[in-house]
Each structure stands twice: as C-alpha cells, then as structure tokens.
Amino acid sequence: MDKANIDQIFDAQKLQSLKLRTSSKAQRVKKLEDLQNWIDTNQEDIRKAIFSDFKKPYTETNISEIFVVSSDIKHAIKNLGDWMAPQKVSTPLTMLGSRSFIEYEPKGVSLIIAPWNYPFNLSIGPLVSAIAAGCTAIIKPSELTPHTSALVRRLVDEVFENQEVAVFEGEAEVAQYLLSKPFDHIFFTGSPAIGKVVMKAAAEHLSSVTLELGGKSPAIIDSNTDLKDAADKIIWGKFVNCGQTCIAPDYILVQNSITEQFVVALTDSLNKMYNPKGKGIEKSKDYARIVNNKHLQRLHRLLADATEKGARIITGGQVNSNENYFEPTLLSDVNASMLVMQEEIFGPILPIVPYESLNEAITYVNAQPKPLALYVFSKSSEITDEVIAKTSSGAVVVNDCVLHYLQHELPFGGVNNSGIGKAHGKFGFLAFSNEKAILKQRIGLTGSKPLYPPYGFSAKKITKLLLKWF
C-alpha cells in the first residue's frame, strides 16, 4: 500500500472538487459519454474479466453488469439537465417578498467501496452518480475479484485524470487507510457488519454515507397465485449469479396448503433453467460459481449445520471444491436455531418455510431485521396491499423478483440494518449532492422587520396572530 500516493491523489481531488462545483451539464455529460464509449469498446474484456473471477456466464454479465451500467449512464445523460436545475419552492405568506430555491451542489471528494459479487456494476454504477453530481471519486474495488478490479483500474486510467477519478486496489488495509481520510461522501456496498465499520469511520469526519447493505430478503407465496409463474421468477432471482446477490430471495414463506405443489414447481423450474438436457447442473454453462473457496466452505458449513439440526435437502447440496461449484439447493424442515435462518445466505441455498395464515407470515418477517427487499406473490391485491402496509423493507416487488433494481425511477436502498440512503437515477445524483437552500430577500421593508426588538405592542400583536393563524 502506497500511503503517500493515496495522500497525494486525495489532496489533488480535494482541489479539483472546488473547480467542479461550477461544472456545467455539458462537461459532466462529456465524461459520462467517454465512460460509455469505453464500455462499448471493451465489452468483451469486461465479460472475460468477470468470467475469470467466478465463471459468470457471458449473458448474465451482459444483463447484470454491462446493461445495468450502460442504461444508468444513458438515463443520467438524458435527465441531467432537469436534475441540476434549481428547484423553486413556494413562498408562504409569512415570507412574503422573498424567493426560495433548492440548488444542487456536488458534495466534493467521494469514496466508493465496491463488493465482489457484481464487481463491475457496483464499482462503476456509483461512479456514474458521482460524475453526474459533479464529484471527484476514489474507487476501492474488491480484492476477491482481481481480474475485474484490474479492469476497473484500467478503465479509470484510460478515461479520467486521477485528480478526478482514481482506483486503489489491495486488501482490507487499503480500505481502512482510505476510510481514515476526510471524504465528503462515502458510498459503500457490502454486508451490514462492514457497513457499521464504514459508518464509524465516517463519523470521525462527519462524512455523509450511502450504505447499500443486505440481509434476509423474504418471498411470501400466497395460496392464490400462479405457482409455475412464481416458481420461475424465484428460481431466476435466487440462482442468478449463483445466489450471490444482495436482493436475492433469502428464504420463502409458503402458504401451508400449497407447499408440496410449490416445491414441485420450484424443482421443475430449476431443472428447466439449469439442467434442461439432464446432464447435471454442474455442466451447465449458464450457472456461475462461488467467488472463492472460503465462501464455498462458509456455505457448506451453513448447509451442514442445517442438516445436523433436522433440515431436509429437497434437491441439491452437491459441492465441488476444485471448481467452487455449489449446486442449487432447496431446503425444508428448517427452524430458527439453524444458521441458515439467522445469517444472510448469499449463495445458492433456499430454505422453504410453511405458514398457516398471512398474519403468521407477516409476524415472522417483522421479527427479523428490516430486509433490503421483500417479494410477495398473489393474485389478490388485498393480500399484497396488506403485506406492503404491515411490513418494512427497502423495496417491495409484487409477483416478481429483483427487477426493481433496473427501474431507474425508483430509489434503490435499504432501511436500518439493510442500508442507509438511496441510489440509482436521480436518487444516486442526490446521494452525491448537497441540496442547498437558497432564500433571496428584498431590500428594505420585509415581513420580519416589525418583529425586531425592542418588542413593543405591534410585535406582540403580530406574534399572537402568527400563533393563531400560521
């Protein structure tokens, strides 16, 4: 770790951030266009880097890494003028004579700490928001995906000057040293445990934070739903990226009367997607791998703990340590004593929990920390509305999984344990912006001057009127 280089680039970005306060829409758009051009030109290199890190299928990379970032860039370019424009606010009678606005200024120097599960998307996606807002940025990509981290560094070196955007690779001590710097904003994606470390470090400098965390996102399956449709969507949402997705369904709550039917539907969907020719899922070219052996063994321990305590493997459970392969696994007969029901799984294990009444399912969800996402499947709007009203989560998706991540007009983020702050589209722009209040007052007589001391009869009378009518 070259601390001197980090110090030098941080100081240079601090100076550059002052200049960027007055950067124009055209200047920011040009940087976003340069970024998009690099991505367009180097798509194959992106696919190869991510495949080298954990054998992610090229089509999955196209959808969940390249497309997500490209569409985010295009959305920002299209809407940046509206986002940057001062927002006029109404003037109450008590402020008669004044005018008020909200102006959006860049926060300044930002730090982006990216995870390994979507190593390109979650490094460059927040950068799009930082550029749109007019910030400088330092990116710390994950050391667990070295090929993609090297590619992210190459991208930044080829597109940007390091006084505006820079990348520092390395182990945890690099992130720790970066966190000791007085950044204006920190954008972190990762686990709640490390999120607490980041927030504690940010508090030393009162840096603002966006924490994209995780948790155990439930899927509630009502008896009044299309089981095949729900099964297809849950299998895709759970096992894309080998289950290493923060918004993947972490467990399923299924109405007791349809549990057996739904298990059959899930198994059929699993085989249809990943074993269509019956040659085994391990031979599928459409199924990624666990990022490294350490995480593979963590998942193996979760599964072993569950089976030792009485869980039943419906399908799956096979592991190949040489390939970091973990077979998609469905579990039944789980209970709260099992680690798989206590920890975020972040892998291809899906526990199934039957419930009798909707109230029982809602009570179960509310007994856990607030999740990043909640999925509810039902043909009944009364059921889905009740779940939405009586639970708290970063997002709710009705009759589908994970797709809200692609909706630029929605804020993406968690609540409490699952995250702080929002991202994507305008919400990402706002995360890296200071919403500065501007009030312009007239010169001369104003509505507030009669309330200056000394407080005579008029001031007292006006105060009483204010208290009564305003």
Tab-separated table of C-alpha atoms in Angstrom:
chain	number	residue	atom	x	y	z
A	1	MET	CA	0.000	0.000	0.000
A	2	ASP	CA	1.417	3.365	-1.095
A	3	LYS	CA	0.040	5.763	1.512
A	4	ALA	CA	1.925	8.690	0.007
A	5	ASN	CA	0.224	8.132	-3.361
A	6	ILE	CA	-3.197	7.932	-1.711
A	7	ASP	CA	-2.492	11.153	0.165
A	8	GLN	CA	-1.322	12.906	-2.978
A	9	ILE	CA	-4.328	11.896	-5.076
A	10	PHE	CA	-6.778	12.676	-2.273
A	11	ASP	CA	-5.304	16.192	-1.935
A	12	ALA	CA	-5.405	16.676	-5.705
A	13	GLN	CA	-9.044	15.597	-5.804
A	14	LYS	CA	-9.840	17.971	-2.960
A	15	LEU	CA	-8.551	20.875	-5.030
A	16	GLN	CA	-10.240	19.636	-8.199
A	17	SER	CA	-13.568	19.249	-6.388
A	18	LEU	CA	-13.591	23.002	-5.768
A	19	LYS	CA	-13.344	23.613	-9.508
A	20	LEU	CA	-16.061	21.080	-10.253
A	21	ARG	CA	-18.599	22.967	-8.137
A	22	THR	CA	-19.290	25.132	-11.166
A	23	SER	CA	-19.031	22.362	-13.759
A	24	SER	CA	-21.699	22.514	-16.441
A	25	LYS	CA	-24.110	19.907	-17.663
A	26	ALA	CA	-22.125	19.646	-20.910
A	27	GLN	CA	-18.877	18.949	-19.045
A	28	ARG	CA	-20.446	16.210	-16.950
A	29	VAL	CA	-22.224	14.672	-19.937
A	30	LYS	CA	-18.917	14.537	-21.828
A	31	LYS	CA	-17.368	12.466	-19.026
A	32	LEU	CA	-20.344	10.125	-18.991
A	33	GLU	CA	-20.159	9.739	-22.775
A	34	ASP	CA	-16.441	8.939	-22.543
A	35	LEU	CA	-17.232	6.299	-19.932
A	36	GLN	CA	-19.966	4.810	-22.123
A	37	ASN	CA	-17.667	4.724	-25.153
A	38	TRP	CA	-15.038	2.804	-23.196
A	39	ILE	CA	-17.623	0.266	-22.059
A	40	ASP	CA	-18.945	-0.159	-25.598
A	41	THR	CA	-15.439	-0.720	-26.943
A	42	ASN	CA	-14.346	-3.114	-24.188
A	43	GLN	CA	-17.409	-5.288	-23.603
A	44	GLU	CA	-15.538	-8.497	-24.343
A	45	ASP	CA	-12.798	-7.603	-21.862
A	46	ILE	CA	-15.451	-6.986	-19.188
A	47	ARG	CA	-17.026	-10.383	-19.833
A	48	LYS	CA	-13.666	-12.165	-19.774
A	49	ALA	CA	-12.529	-10.480	-16.551
A	50	ILE	CA	-15.687	-11.409	-14.660
A	51	PHE	CA	-15.640	-14.952	-16.049
A	52	SER	CA	-12.044	-15.303	-14.873
A	53	ASP	CA	-13.087	-14.306	-11.354
A	54	PHE	CA	-16.045	-16.682	-10.872
A	55	LYS	CA	-17.125	-18.137	-14.207
A	56	LYS	CA	-20.101	-15.866	-14.600
A	57	PRO	CA	-21.944	-16.660	-17.847
A	58	TYR	CA	-21.476	-14.017	-20.526
A	59	THR	CA	-25.223	-13.439	-20.874
A	60	GLU	CA	-25.544	-12.809	-17.132
A	61	THR	CA	-22.658	-10.343	-17.363
A	62	ASN	CA	-24.355	-8.600	-20.279
A	63	ILE	CA	-27.592	-8.235	-18.295
A	64	SER	CA	-26.446	-7.606	-14.729
A	65	GLU	CA	-23.142	-5.803	-15.249
A	66	ILE	CA	-22.853	-4.114	-18.644
A	67	PHE	CA	-26.503	-3.336	-19.416
A	68	VAL	CA	-27.219	-2.051	-15.902
A	69	VAL	CA	-24.333	0.421	-16.023
A	70	SER	CA	-24.934	1.461	-19.634
A	71	SER	CA	-28.612	2.127	-19.050
A	72	ASP	CA	-27.733	4.098	-15.918
A	73	ILE	CA	-25.330	6.269	-17.943
A	74	LYS	CA	-27.887	6.880	-20.687
A	75	HIS	CA	-30.586	7.705	-18.140
A	76	ALA	CA	-28.270	10.208	-16.432
A	77	ILE	CA	-27.299	11.869	-19.714
A	78	LYS	CA	-30.958	12.215	-20.702
A	79	ASN	CA	-32.108	13.673	-17.378
A	80	LEU	CA	-29.068	15.518	-16.024
A	81	GLY	CA	-30.304	18.944	-17.077
A	82	ASP	CA	-33.507	18.519	-15.077
A	83	TRP	CA	-31.632	17.118	-12.069
A	84	MET	CA	-29.159	20.008	-11.986
A	85	ALA	CA	-31.753	22.761	-12.451
A	86	PRO	CA	-32.537	24.840	-9.341
A	87	GLN	CA	-35.886	23.873	-7.883
A	88	LYS	CA	-38.147	26.767	-6.984
A	89	VAL	CA	-40.257	26.283	-3.867
A	90	SER	CA	-43.442	28.065	-2.842
A	91	THR	CA	-43.405	31.143	-0.602
A	92	PRO	CA	-45.706	31.173	2.446
A	93	LEU	CA	-47.486	34.387	3.455
A	94	THR	CA	-45.096	34.787	6.396
A	95	MET	CA	-42.215	35.042	3.892
A	96	LEU	CA	-43.936	37.459	1.540
A	97	GLY	CA	-41.398	39.393	-0.528
A	98	SER	CA	-38.775	36.635	-0.546
A	99	ARG	CA	-37.998	33.923	-3.097
A	100	SER	CA	-36.658	30.463	-2.280
A	101	PHE	CA	-34.846	27.765	-4.247
A	102	ILE	CA	-33.028	24.489	-3.800
A	103	GLU	CA	-29.718	24.290	-5.644
A	104	TYR	CA	-27.824	21.037	-6.077
A	105	GLU	CA	-24.106	21.340	-5.482
A	106	PRO	CA	-21.587	18.470	-5.544
A	107	LYS	CA	-20.594	17.211	-2.116
A	108	GLY	CA	-16.955	17.038	-3.161
A	109	VAL	CA	-14.496	14.163	-2.824
A	110	SER	CA	-16.222	10.794	-2.700
A	111	LEU	CA	-15.092	7.270	-1.845
A	112	ILE	CA	-16.711	4.262	-3.499
A	113	ILE	CA	-16.033	0.905	-1.824
A	114	ALA	CA	-17.316	-1.839	-4.109
A	115	PRO	CA	-18.054	-5.511	-3.376
A	116	TRP	CA	-17.099	-8.646	-5.274
A	117	ASN	CA	-20.496	-10.071	-6.233
A	118	TYR	CA	-21.202	-7.634	-9.087
A	119	PRO	CA	-17.693	-6.251	-9.337
A	120	PHE	CA	-18.088	-4.082	-12.440
A	121	ASN	CA	-21.649	-2.876	-11.906
A	122	LEU	CA	-21.150	-1.932	-8.254
A	123	SER	CA	-17.872	-0.132	-8.927
A	124	ILE	CA	-18.961	1.882	-11.949
A	125	GLY	CA	-22.666	2.372	-11.164
A	126	PRO	CA	-21.996	4.650	-8.161
A	127	LEU	CA	-19.313	6.412	-10.220
A	128	VAL	CA	-21.993	7.392	-12.751
A	129	SER	CA	-23.908	9.121	-9.946
A	130	ALA	CA	-20.764	10.807	-8.624
A	131	ILE	CA	-19.881	12.185	-12.075
A	132	ALA	CA	-23.454	13.332	-12.675
A	133	ALA	CA	-23.383	15.215	-9.369
A	134	GLY	CA	-20.011	16.835	-10.168
A	135	CYS	CA	-17.907	14.990	-7.583
A	136	THR	CA	-14.430	13.558	-7.738
A	137	ALA	CA	-14.139	9.899	-6.780
A	138	ILE	CA	-11.737	7.284	-5.490
A	139	ILE	CA	-12.815	3.685	-6.092
A	140	LYS	CA	-11.696	0.758	-3.940
A	141	PRO	CA	-12.760	-2.411	-5.803
A	142	SER	CA	-12.801	-5.807	-4.136
A	143	GLU	CA	-9.603	-7.815	-3.821
A	144	LEU	CA	-11.680	-11.006	-4.176
A	145	THR	CA	-12.263	-10.336	-7.889
A	146	PRO	CA	-8.748	-9.338	-9.001
A	147	HIS	CA	-9.321	-9.605	-12.762
A	148	THR	CA	-12.311	-7.270	-12.663
A	149	SER	CA	-10.593	-4.906	-10.219
A	150	ALA	CA	-7.641	-4.624	-12.610
A	151	LEU	CA	-10.064	-3.926	-15.463
A	152	VAL	CA	-11.818	-1.197	-13.443
A	153	ARG	CA	-8.439	0.403	-12.789
A	154	ARG	CA	-7.567	0.210	-16.487
A	155	LEU	CA	-10.886	1.837	-17.385
A	156	VAL	CA	-10.322	4.717	-14.988
A	157	ASP	CA	-6.702	5.218	-16.079
A	158	GLU	CA	-7.717	5.360	-19.745
A	159	VAL	CA	-10.767	7.612	-19.359
A	160	PHE	CA	-10.064	10.000	-16.460
A	161	GLU	CA	-7.320	12.078	-14.909
A	162	ASN	CA	-6.576	10.825	-11.408
A	163	GLN	CA	-7.356	14.197	-9.850
A	164	GLU	CA	-10.966	13.450	-10.820
A	165	VAL	CA	-11.266	9.648	-10.638
A	166	ALA	CA	-8.744	7.164	-9.281
A	167	VAL	CA	-8.656	3.484	-8.308
A	168	PHE	CA	-6.741	1.855	-5.477
A	169	GLU	CA	-6.609	-1.922	-5.442
A	170	GLY	CA	-5.481	-4.013	-2.497
A	171	GLU	CA	-6.510	-5.788	0.671
A	172	ALA	CA	-8.557	-4.538	3.608
A	173	GLU	CA	-5.796	-2.284	4.906
A	174	VAL	CA	-6.131	-0.123	1.762
A	175	ALA	CA	-9.826	0.385	2.506
A	176	GLN	CA	-9.010	1.115	6.159
A	177	TYR	CA	-6.482	3.780	5.200
A	178	LEU	CA	-8.866	5.349	2.706
A	179	LEU	CA	-11.544	5.457	5.400
A	180	SER	CA	-9.208	7.482	7.597
A	181	LYS	CA	-9.354	10.339	5.057
A	182	PRO	CA	-11.941	13.139	5.390
A	183	PHE	CA	-14.115	12.296	2.393
A	184	ASP	CA	-17.206	14.402	1.749
A	185	HIS	CA	-19.255	11.315	0.902
A	186	ILE	CA	-18.729	7.560	1.182
A	187	PHE	CA	-20.691	5.070	-0.902
A	188	PHE	CA	-20.300	1.533	0.425
A	189	THR	CA	-21.840	-1.695	-0.829
A	190	GLY	CA	-21.406	-4.786	1.329
A	191	SER	CA	-22.511	-6.525	4.491
A	192	PRO	CA	-24.204	-4.875	7.481
A	193	ALA	CA	-21.224	-5.862	9.665
A	194	ILE	CA	-18.711	-3.978	7.496
A	195	GLY	CA	-21.259	-1.204	6.957
A	196	LYS	CA	-21.044	-0.473	10.681
A	197	VAL	CA	-17.250	-0.194	10.391
A	198	VAL	CA	-17.609	2.220	7.468
A	199	MET	CA	-20.199	4.326	9.300
A	200	LYS	CA	-17.996	4.502	12.395
A	201	ALA	CA	-15.044	5.681	10.310
A	202	ALA	CA	-17.242	8.220	8.508
A	203	ALA	CA	-18.399	9.604	11.851
A	204	GLU	CA	-14.830	10.671	12.655
A	205	HIS	CA	-15.085	13.268	9.867
A	206	LEU	CA	-18.888	13.608	9.787
A	207	SER	CA	-18.776	12.311	6.219
A	208	SER	CA	-22.170	11.527	4.766
A	209	VAL	CA	-22.740	7.914	3.760
A	210	THR	CA	-24.744	5.760	1.429
A	211	LEU	CA	-24.699	2.200	2.748
A	212	GLU	CA	-26.061	-0.443	0.395
A	213	LEU	CA	-26.180	-3.488	2.666
A	214	GLY	CA	-28.293	-6.630	2.622
A	215	GLY	CA	-29.987	-9.021	4.995
A	216	LYS	CA	-32.505	-11.800	4.635
A	217	SER	CA	-34.985	-10.800	1.920
A	218	PRO	CA	-38.140	-12.933	2.143
A	219	ALA	CA	-40.547	-14.105	-0.540
A	220	ILE	CA	-44.160	-14.668	0.573
A	221	ILE	CA	-46.200	-17.073	-1.560
A	222	ASP	CA	-49.960	-16.817	-1.122
A	223	SER	CA	-52.190	-19.785	-1.953
A	224	ASN	CA	-53.949	-17.639	-4.549
A	225	THR	CA	-51.139	-17.331	-7.051
A	226	ASP	CA	-49.850	-18.890	-10.262
A	227	LEU	CA	-47.357	-21.369	-8.807
A	228	LYS	CA	-45.448	-22.025	-12.032
A	229	ASP	CA	-45.056	-18.311	-12.715
A	230	ALA	CA	-43.904	-17.633	-9.139
A	231	ALA	CA	-41.503	-20.587	-9.193
A	232	ASP	CA	-39.847	-19.445	-12.433
A	233	LYS	CA	-39.330	-15.935	-11.108
A	234	ILE	CA	-37.989	-17.051	-7.734
A	235	ILE	CA	-35.585	-19.614	-9.201
A	236	TRP	CA	-34.194	-16.980	-11.564
A	237	GLY	CA	-33.962	-14.281	-8.872
A	238	LYS	CA	-32.342	-16.637	-6.389
A	239	PHE	CA	-29.824	-18.517	-8.524
A	240	VAL	CA	-28.666	-15.835	-10.964
A	241	ASN	CA	-25.016	-15.075	-10.124
A	242	CYS	CA	-25.001	-18.349	-8.120
A	243	GLY	CA	-27.147	-16.728	-5.450
A	244	GLN	CA	-24.540	-14.078	-4.693
A	245	THR	CA	-26.980	-11.190	-4.927
A	246	CYS	CA	-27.922	-8.854	-2.086
A	247	ILE	CA	-31.570	-8.718	-3.203
A	248	ALA	CA	-31.938	-12.435	-3.947
A	249	PRO	CA	-34.794	-14.153	-2.090
A	250	ASP	CA	-33.112	-15.461	1.070
A	251	TYR	CA	-35.982	-17.677	2.198
A	252	ILE	CA	-39.530	-18.478	1.087
A	253	LEU	CA	-42.656	-18.309	3.224
A	254	VAL	CA	-45.250	-20.548	1.536
A	255	GLN	CA	-48.888	-20.955	2.498
A	256	ASN	CA	-49.143	-24.418	4.062
A	257	SER	CA	-51.856	-25.772	1.749
A	258	ILE	CA	-49.716	-25.310	-1.387
A	259	THR	CA	-46.238	-26.099	-0.026
A	260	GLU	CA	-45.902	-29.504	-1.689
A	261	GLN	CA	-47.195	-28.220	-5.032
A	262	PHE	CA	-44.867	-25.250	-4.895
A	263	VAL	CA	-41.836	-27.410	-4.113
A	264	VAL	CA	-42.606	-29.434	-7.247
A	265	ALA	CA	-42.922	-26.226	-9.274
A	266	LEU	CA	-39.592	-24.922	-7.916
A	267	THR	CA	-37.824	-28.185	-8.757
A	268	ASP	CA	-39.267	-28.199	-12.271
A	269	SER	CA	-38.179	-24.581	-12.836
A	270	LEU	CA	-34.700	-25.303	-11.518
A	271	ASN	CA	-34.198	-28.204	-13.911
A	272	LYS	CA	-35.721	-26.287	-16.817
A	273	MET	CA	-33.247	-23.421	-16.391
A	274	TYR	CA	-30.052	-25.169	-15.355
A	275	ASN	CA	-30.429	-28.832	-16.336
A	276	PRO	CA	-32.607	-28.896	-19.483
A	277	LYS	CA	-30.795	-31.891	-21.022
A	278	GLY	CA	-30.472	-33.874	-17.803
A	279	LYS	CA	-26.671	-33.856	-17.808
A	280	GLY	CA	-26.380	-32.228	-14.374
A	281	ILE	CA	-26.282	-28.605	-13.306
A	282	GLU	CA	-22.508	-28.677	-12.861
A	283	LYS	CA	-22.155	-28.961	-16.629
A	284	SER	CA	-24.456	-26.013	-17.294
A	285	LYS	CA	-22.793	-23.057	-18.977
A	286	ASP	CA	-25.494	-20.807	-17.539
A	287	TYR	CA	-24.618	-21.265	-13.859
A	288	ALA	CA	-21.866	-19.210	-12.209
A	289	ARG	CA	-19.537	-20.280	-9.404
A	290	ILE	CA	-18.910	-19.166	-5.834
A	291	VAL	CA	-16.301	-16.412	-5.783
A	292	ASN	CA	-13.674	-18.378	-3.817
A	293	ASN	CA	-13.137	-21.441	-1.653
A	294	LYS	CA	-13.534	-19.512	1.597
A	295	HIS	CA	-17.086	-18.540	0.692
A	296	LEU	CA	-17.761	-22.049	-0.624
A	297	GLN	CA	-16.782	-23.510	2.749
A	298	ARG	CA	-18.941	-20.917	4.543
A	299	LEU	CA	-21.958	-22.098	2.560
A	300	HIS	CA	-21.039	-25.736	3.167
A	301	ARG	CA	-20.975	-25.063	6.923
A	302	LEU	CA	-24.414	-23.401	6.731
A	303	LEU	CA	-25.822	-26.451	4.964
A	304	ALA	CA	-24.141	-28.913	7.331
A	305	ASP	CA	-25.436	-27.026	10.368
A	306	ALA	CA	-28.975	-27.098	8.955
A	307	THR	CA	-28.975	-30.822	8.147
A	308	GLU	CA	-27.469	-31.694	11.537
A	309	LYS	CA	-30.368	-29.833	13.173
A	310	GLY	CA	-33.030	-31.600	11.126
A	311	ALA	CA	-33.351	-29.782	7.804
A	312	ARG	CA	-34.089	-31.881	4.740
A	313	ILE	CA	-32.404	-31.335	1.388
A	314	ILE	CA	-35.153	-31.421	-1.243
A	315	THR	CA	-32.692	-31.125	-4.097
A	316	GLY	CA	-29.067	-30.082	-4.490
A	317	GLY	CA	-26.353	-29.971	-1.858
A	318	GLN	CA	-23.501	-31.239	-4.031
A	319	VAL	CA	-20.180	-29.372	-3.836
A	320	ASN	CA	-17.033	-29.455	-5.988
A	321	SER	CA	-14.297	-27.572	-4.154
A	322	ASN	CA	-11.933	-27.691	-7.139
A	323	GLU	CA	-14.389	-25.625	-9.185
A	324	ASN	CA	-16.001	-23.618	-6.335
A	325	TYR	CA	-19.225	-25.266	-7.501
A	326	PHE	CA	-22.199	-25.326	-5.147
A	327	GLU	CA	-25.313	-26.974	-6.509
A	328	PRO	CA	-28.591	-25.032	-6.241
A	329	THR	CA	-30.164	-26.336	-3.046
A	330	LEU	CA	-33.735	-26.293	-1.750
A	331	LEU	CA	-34.234	-26.922	1.986
A	332	SER	CA	-37.301	-27.846	4.011
A	333	ASP	CA	-37.935	-28.525	7.729
A	334	VAL	CA	-35.842	-25.536	8.757
A	335	ASN	CA	-36.118	-23.755	12.100
A	336	ALA	CA	-34.835	-20.634	13.830
A	337	SER	CA	-31.946	-22.462	15.545
A	338	MET	CA	-30.215	-23.048	12.202
A	339	LEU	CA	-27.552	-20.640	10.988
A	340	VAL	CA	-29.149	-20.692	7.536
A	341	MET	CA	-32.168	-18.961	9.096
A	342	GLN	CA	-30.062	-16.474	11.081
A	343	GLU	CA	-27.397	-15.288	8.640
A	344	GLU	CA	-27.721	-13.812	5.166
A	345	ILE	CA	-27.051	-16.826	2.943
A	346	PHE	CA	-25.576	-15.022	-0.067
A	347	GLY	CA	-25.381	-18.203	-2.055
A	348	PRO	CA	-27.493	-20.909	-3.760
A	349	ILE	CA	-29.326	-22.283	-0.706
A	350	LEU	CA	-33.060	-21.583	-0.485
A	351	PRO	CA	-34.945	-22.533	2.702
A	352	ILE	CA	-38.712	-23.063	2.471
A	353	VAL	CA	-40.872	-22.202	5.487
A	354	PRO	CA	-44.610	-23.057	5.525
A	355	TYR	CA	-47.115	-20.735	7.194
A	356	GLU	CA	-50.778	-21.102	8.049
A	357	SER	CA	-52.152	-17.541	7.993
A	358	LEU	CA	-50.919	-14.359	6.343
A	359	ASN	CA	-50.652	-12.742	9.752
A	360	GLU	CA	-48.244	-15.519	10.770
A	361	ALA	CA	-46.032	-14.774	7.743
A	362	ILE	CA	-46.083	-11.026	8.404
A	363	THR	CA	-45.228	-11.591	12.076
A	364	TYR	CA	-42.300	-13.785	11.036
A	365	VAL	CA	-40.921	-11.105	8.700
A	366	ASN	CA	-41.368	-8.339	11.283
A	367	ALA	CA	-39.456	-10.350	13.890
A	368	GLN	CA	-36.308	-10.099	11.723
A	369	PRO	CA	-34.184	-7.023	10.888
A	370	LYS	CA	-35.746	-4.979	8.086
A	371	PRO	CA	-34.764	-6.550	4.746
A	372	LEU	CA	-33.379	-4.920	1.629
A	373	ALA	CA	-36.240	-6.319	-0.441
A	374	LEU	CA	-39.471	-8.208	0.104
A	375	TYR	CA	-41.273	-10.235	-2.552
A	376	VAL	CA	-44.937	-11.160	-2.384
A	377	PHE	CA	-46.751	-13.385	-4.885
A	378	SER	CA	-50.539	-13.354	-5.055
A	379	LYS	CA	-53.414	-12.688	-7.424
A	380	SER	CA	-55.149	-10.805	-4.609
A	381	SER	CA	-54.476	-7.077	-4.333
A	382	GLU	CA	-55.881	-7.198	-0.797
A	383	ILE	CA	-53.169	-9.675	0.199
A	384	THR	CA	-50.344	-7.770	-1.452
A	385	ASP	CA	-51.542	-4.434	-0.086
A	386	GLU	CA	-51.703	-5.883	3.420
A	387	VAL	CA	-48.123	-7.158	3.176
A	388	ILE	CA	-46.919	-3.783	1.895
A	389	ALA	CA	-48.730	-1.906	4.662
A	390	LYS	CA	-47.705	-4.134	7.556
A	391	THR	CA	-44.021	-4.756	6.787
A	392	SER	CA	-40.963	-2.526	6.366
A	393	SER	CA	-38.269	-3.098	3.753
A	394	GLY	CA	-36.106	-1.186	1.311
A	395	ALA	CA	-38.403	-2.241	-1.528
A	396	VAL	CA	-41.379	-4.469	-2.237
A	397	VAL	CA	-41.861	-6.287	-5.524
A	398	VAL	CA	-45.245	-7.862	-6.249
A	399	ASN	CA	-45.276	-11.015	-8.393
A	400	ASP	CA	-41.615	-10.845	-9.394
A	401	CYS	CA	-38.072	-10.747	-8.015
A	402	VAL	CA	-35.124	-8.316	-8.179
A	403	LEU	CA	-36.463	-6.347	-11.186
A	404	HIS	CA	-36.842	-3.164	-9.148
A	405	TYR	CA	-33.059	-2.793	-9.403
A	406	LEU	CA	-33.479	-1.976	-13.099
A	407	GLN	CA	-36.187	0.663	-12.602
A	408	HIS	CA	-34.287	3.971	-12.704
A	409	GLU	CA	-37.250	5.976	-11.450
A	410	LEU	CA	-37.312	4.062	-8.146
A	411	PRO	CA	-34.907	4.669	-5.253
A	412	PHE	CA	-32.741	1.648	-4.534
A	413	GLY	CA	-31.575	1.014	-0.985
A	414	GLY	CA	-32.404	-0.465	2.367
A	415	VAL	CA	-33.719	0.646	5.716
A	416	ASN	CA	-31.831	0.434	9.013
A	417	ASN	CA	-29.943	-2.890	9.020
A	418	SER	CA	-30.294	-3.301	5.256
A	419	GLY	CA	-28.944	0.120	4.362
A	420	ILE	CA	-28.923	3.889	4.677
A	421	GLY	CA	-29.571	6.236	1.773
A	422	LYS	CA	-30.753	5.568	-1.770
A	423	ALA	CA	-29.126	5.097	-5.159
A	424	HIS	CA	-29.834	4.900	-8.903
A	425	GLY	CA	-31.037	7.578	-11.270
A	426	LYS	CA	-31.930	10.885	-9.656
A	427	PHE	CA	-31.642	9.286	-6.219
A	428	GLY	CA	-27.990	8.469	-6.917
A	429	PHE	CA	-27.438	12.036	-8.118
A	430	LEU	CA	-28.955	13.309	-4.864
A	431	ALA	CA	-26.797	10.965	-2.780
A	432	PHE	CA	-23.665	12.733	-4.055
A	433	SER	CA	-25.242	16.211	-3.955
A	434	ASN	CA	-25.866	18.775	-1.253
A	435	GLU	CA	-29.399	20.154	-1.500
A	436	LYS	CA	-28.510	23.744	-0.715
A	437	ALA	CA	-31.321	26.022	0.451
A	438	ILE	CA	-31.307	29.483	-1.135
A	439	LEU	CA	-33.540	32.317	0.108
A	440	LYS	CA	-33.414	35.714	-1.609
A	441	GLN	CA	-34.913	38.598	0.350
A	442	ARG	CA	-35.895	42.045	-0.887
A	443	ILE	CA	-34.059	45.144	0.287
A	444	GLY	CA	-35.966	47.485	2.568
A	445	LEU	CA	-39.221	46.707	4.338
A	446	THR	CA	-39.800	42.994	4.909
A	447	GLY	CA	-42.379	40.930	6.760
A	448	SER	CA	-39.896	40.100	9.521
A	449	LYS	CA	-38.722	43.646	10.375
A	450	PRO	CA	-41.753	44.508	12.557
A	451	LEU	CA	-40.636	41.630	14.806
A	452	TYR	CA	-37.208	43.082	15.578
A	453	PRO	CA	-36.520	44.262	19.152
A	454	PRO	CA	-37.468	46.213	21.105
A	455	TYR	CA	-40.664	44.172	21.292
A	456	GLY	CA	-43.482	46.674	21.520
A	457	PHE	CA	-47.235	46.432	21.141
A	458	SER	CA	-47.086	45.763	17.367
A	459	ALA	CA	-44.633	42.887	17.697
A	460	LYS	CA	-46.711	41.243	20.412
A	461	LYS	CA	-49.902	41.612	18.367
A	462	ILE	CA	-48.286	40.218	15.223
A	463	THR	CA	-46.851	37.287	17.225
A	464	LYS	CA	-50.290	36.398	18.543
A	465	LEU	CA	-51.704	36.472	15.020
A	466	LEU	CA	-48.882	34.246	13.782
A	467	LEU	CA	-49.508	31.708	16.532
A	468	LYS	CA	-53.239	31.725	15.852
A	469	TRP	CA	-53.296	31.610	12.051
A	470	PHE	CA	-49.984	30.145	10.926
